[in-house]
Amino acid sequence: MSFFSAFGAGSGKTGEAGRVAVVTARDAARRLELLDDFEQAGIGWIWASDAEGRLIYISENAATQLDRPVGALLARSLVDLFEVDTANPGATSDRPLKFLLTAQKKMSDLVVRFIDGSKGRDQPGQIWWMLTGHPKFGADGKFLGYRGSARDVTLDYERKLADTLAAEYD
């Protein structure tokens, strides 16, 4: 049964005997299709790092948004690609990204700036993302890296900075 037939091809119909088909945790093809839909809708992207903080996965759409091929981002350290803006007025952390990754704790709504070959902090054209991630541990308790999501918050972040700056001069 395909994803669309399982969900009534978007018609809201139920399956046999009035039961609604459900995507199970073991249904890898459906999960991948849901993930693709999530990313195609522009809701966000998926990323993963290894224990050393290097990217081992990043969504194709995320790489496109950064104007880099996926291969140019993989195996790169997250701290070489992004930085936390300590001047962010609503920052969830003022700690450097390297510290946050090394702490092996959950990251939630962390605003970071893409810095790989980018322009200076005060120049136009910056890319700001909000990262959320959780540490991944193996069955033996060994830290394996992070698994997370990201979304572009550039417009919201620039608006927030402009409002903060305007408030300082009013």
GROMACS .gro file of C-alpha atoms in nm:
model
  170
    1MET     CA    1   0.000   0.000   0.000
    2SER     CA    2   0.143   0.339  -0.095
    3PHE     CA    3   0.160   0.643   0.131
    4PHE     CA    4  -0.120   0.813  -0.060
    5SER     CA    5  -0.348   0.511  -0.063
    6ALA     CA    6  -0.287   0.463   0.309
    7PHE     CA    7  -0.412   0.814   0.372
    8GLY     CA    8  -0.691   0.810   0.115
    9ALA     CA    9  -0.487   1.013  -0.136
   10GLY     CA   10  -0.551   1.324   0.068
   11SER     CA   11  -0.926   1.278   0.053
   12GLY     CA   12  -0.964   1.210   0.424
   13LYS     CA   13  -1.116   0.867   0.351
   14THR     CA   14  -1.064   0.584   0.589
   15GLY     CA   15  -0.937   0.240   0.501
   16GLU     CA   16  -1.115  -0.096   0.520
   17ALA     CA   17  -1.394  -0.124   0.775
   18GLY     CA   18  -1.369   0.248   0.857
   19ARG     CA   19  -1.016   0.226   1.000
   20VAL     CA   20  -0.763   0.498   0.925
   21ALA     CA   21  -0.428   0.370   0.802
   22VAL     CA   22  -0.135   0.476   1.021
   23VAL     CA   23   0.230   0.520   0.935
   24THR     CA   24   0.422   0.286   1.163
   25ALA     CA   25   0.773   0.334   1.295
   26ARG     CA   26   0.890   0.042   1.081
   27ASP     CA   27   0.765   0.191   0.754
   28ALA     CA   28   1.087   0.350   0.628
   29ALA     CA   29   0.956   0.442   0.282
   30ARG     CA   30   0.664   0.635   0.426
   31ARG     CA   31   0.885   0.809   0.680
   32LEU     CA   32   1.121   0.919   0.405
   33GLU     CA   33   0.830   1.048   0.201
   34LEU     CA   34   0.700   1.243   0.502
   35LEU     CA   35   1.047   1.387   0.557
   36ASP     CA   36   1.071   1.490   0.193
   37ASP     CA   37   0.729   1.656   0.217
   38PHE     CA   38   0.840   1.840   0.532
   39GLU     CA   39   1.150   1.975   0.360
   40GLN     CA   40   0.978   2.054   0.028
   41ALA     CA   41   0.718   2.258   0.215
   42GLY     CA   42   0.999   2.480   0.344
   43ILE     CA   43   0.918   2.405   0.708
   44GLY     CA   44   1.278   2.315   0.785
   45TRP     CA   45   1.569   2.084   0.716
   46ILE     CA   46   1.737   1.791   0.880
   47TRP     CA   47   2.103   1.769   0.978
   48ALA     CA   48   2.329   1.528   1.169
   49SER     CA   49   2.682   1.542   1.305
   50ASP     CA   50   2.933   1.285   1.419
   51ALA     CA   51   3.087   1.279   1.768
   52GLU     CA   52   3.352   1.531   1.659
   53GLY     CA   53   3.089   1.783   1.546
   54ARG     CA   54   3.136   1.731   1.172
   55LEU     CA   55   2.832   1.724   0.947
   56ILE     CA   56   2.750   1.372   0.833
   57TYR     CA   57   2.412   1.465   0.683
   58ILE     CA   58   2.247   1.783   0.564
   59SER     CA   59   1.936   1.812   0.354
   60GLU     CA   60   1.982   1.898  -0.011
   61ASN     CA   61   1.743   2.193   0.031
   62ALA     CA   62   1.947   2.324   0.324
   63ALA     CA   63   2.267   2.315   0.119
   64THR     CA   64   2.089   2.494  -0.164
   65GLN     CA   65   1.972   2.765   0.076
   66LEU     CA   66   2.336   2.811   0.183
   67ASP     CA   67   2.440   2.823  -0.184
   68ARG     CA   68   2.678   2.531  -0.135
   69PRO     CA   69   2.676   2.177  -0.272
   70VAL     CA   70   2.609   1.911  -0.010
   71GLY     CA   71   2.958   1.769  -0.065
   72ALA     CA   72   3.117   2.102   0.029
   73LEU     CA   73   2.940   2.094   0.367
   74LEU     CA   74   2.975   1.729   0.467
   75ALA     CA   75   3.269   1.642   0.693
   76ARG     CA   76   3.302   2.011   0.786
   77SER     CA   77   3.285   2.107   1.151
   78LEU     CA   78   2.966   2.285   1.255
   79VAL     CA   79   3.182   2.545   1.431
   80ASP     CA   80   3.356   2.620   1.101
   81LEU     CA   81   3.019   2.674   0.935
   82PHE     CA   82   2.812   2.851   1.202
   83GLU     CA   83   2.852   3.078   1.501
   84VAL     CA   84   2.625   3.189   1.782
   85ASP     CA   85   2.556   3.561   1.783
   86THR     CA   86   2.631   3.668   2.138
   87ALA     CA   87   2.475   4.008   2.062
   88ASN     CA   88   2.139   3.844   1.984
   89PRO     CA   89   1.886   4.023   2.204
   90GLY     CA   90   1.675   3.711   2.255
   91ALA     CA   91   1.954   3.454   2.260
   92THR     CA   92   1.891   3.122   2.430
   93SER     CA   93   2.263   3.099   2.498
   94ASP     CA   94   2.562   3.328   2.496
   95ARG     CA   95   2.800   3.030   2.481
   96PRO     CA   96   3.004   2.961   2.169
   97LEU     CA   97   2.872   2.683   1.948
   98LYS     CA   98   3.179   2.469   2.019
   99PHE     CA   99   3.100   2.472   2.391
  100LEU     CA  100   2.735   2.384   2.331
  101LEU     CA  101   2.827   2.090   2.107
  102THR     CA  102   3.092   1.964   2.348
  103ALA     CA  103   2.845   1.974   2.638
  104GLN     CA  104   2.642   1.701   2.461
  105LYS     CA  105   2.315   1.858   2.576
  106LYS     CA  106   2.000   1.929   2.383
  107MET     CA  107   2.001   2.251   2.178
  108SER     CA  108   1.671   2.425   2.136
  109ASP     CA  109   1.600   2.717   1.901
  110LEU     CA  110   1.964   2.828   1.887
  111VAL     CA  111   2.009   3.116   1.640
  112VAL     CA  112   2.335   3.084   1.446
  113ARG     CA  113   2.493   3.273   1.160
  114PHE     CA  114   2.637   3.093   0.857
  115ILE     CA  115   3.004   3.199   0.845
  116ASP     CA  116   3.166   2.974   0.586
  117GLY     CA  117   3.333   3.227   0.360
  118SER     CA  118   3.060   3.474   0.443
  119LYS     CA  119   3.064   3.848   0.467
  120GLY     CA  120   3.140   4.032   0.789
  121ARG     CA  121   2.885   4.043   1.068
  122ASP     CA  122   2.751   4.389   0.980
  123GLN     CA  123   2.729   4.341   0.605
  124PRO     CA  124   2.408   4.255   0.421
  125GLY     CA  125   2.345   3.906   0.291
  126GLN     CA  126   2.391   3.716   0.617
  127ILE     CA  127   2.212   3.384   0.661
  128TRP     CA  128   2.066   3.309   1.004
  129TRP     CA  129   1.932   2.969   1.102
  130MET     CA  130   1.761   2.838   1.410
  131LEU     CA  131   1.908   2.502   1.512
  132THR     CA  132   1.747   2.244   1.731
  133GLY     CA  133   1.928   1.921   1.804
  134HIS     CA  134   1.962   1.639   2.049
  135PRO     CA  135   2.265   1.428   2.134
  136LYS     CA  136   2.262   1.073   2.001
  137PHE     CA  137   2.413   0.795   2.209
  138GLY     CA  138   2.482   0.434   2.110
  139ALA     CA  139   2.356   0.132   2.301
  140ASP     CA  140   2.689   0.133   2.488
  141GLY     CA  141   2.634   0.496   2.599
  142LYS     CA  142   2.898   0.632   2.362
  143PHE     CA  143   2.823   0.977   2.220
  144LEU     CA  144   2.762   0.949   1.845
  145GLY     CA  145   2.688   1.311   1.756
  146TYR     CA  146   2.380   1.527   1.710
  147ARG     CA  147   2.060   1.483   1.514
  148GLY     CA  148   1.860   1.794   1.451
  149SER     CA  149   1.656   2.028   1.244
  150ALA     CA  150   1.716   2.377   1.113
  151ARG     CA  151   1.510   2.651   0.964
  152ASP     CA  152   1.590   2.984   0.805
  153VAL     CA  153   1.513   3.276   1.038
  154THR     CA  154   1.706   3.541   0.845
  155LEU     CA  155   1.416   3.780   0.783
  156ASP     CA  156   1.278   3.751   1.135
  157TYR     CA  157   1.623   3.788   1.289
  158GLU     CA  158   1.715   4.095   1.082
  159ARG     CA  159   1.378   4.254   1.169
  160LYS     CA  160   1.437   4.180   1.538
  161LEU     CA  161   1.785   4.336   1.525
  162ALA     CA  162   1.650   4.645   1.348
  163ASP     CA  163   1.373   4.683   1.607
  164THR     CA  164   1.624   4.650   1.892
  165LEU     CA  165   1.852   4.908   1.732
  166ALA     CA  166   1.560   5.147   1.672
  167ALA     CA  167   1.449   5.109   2.035
  168GLU     CA  168   1.796   5.209   2.154
  169TYR     CA  169   1.779   5.537   1.962
  170ASP     CA  170   1.414   5.628   2.038
   0.00000   0.00000   0.00000
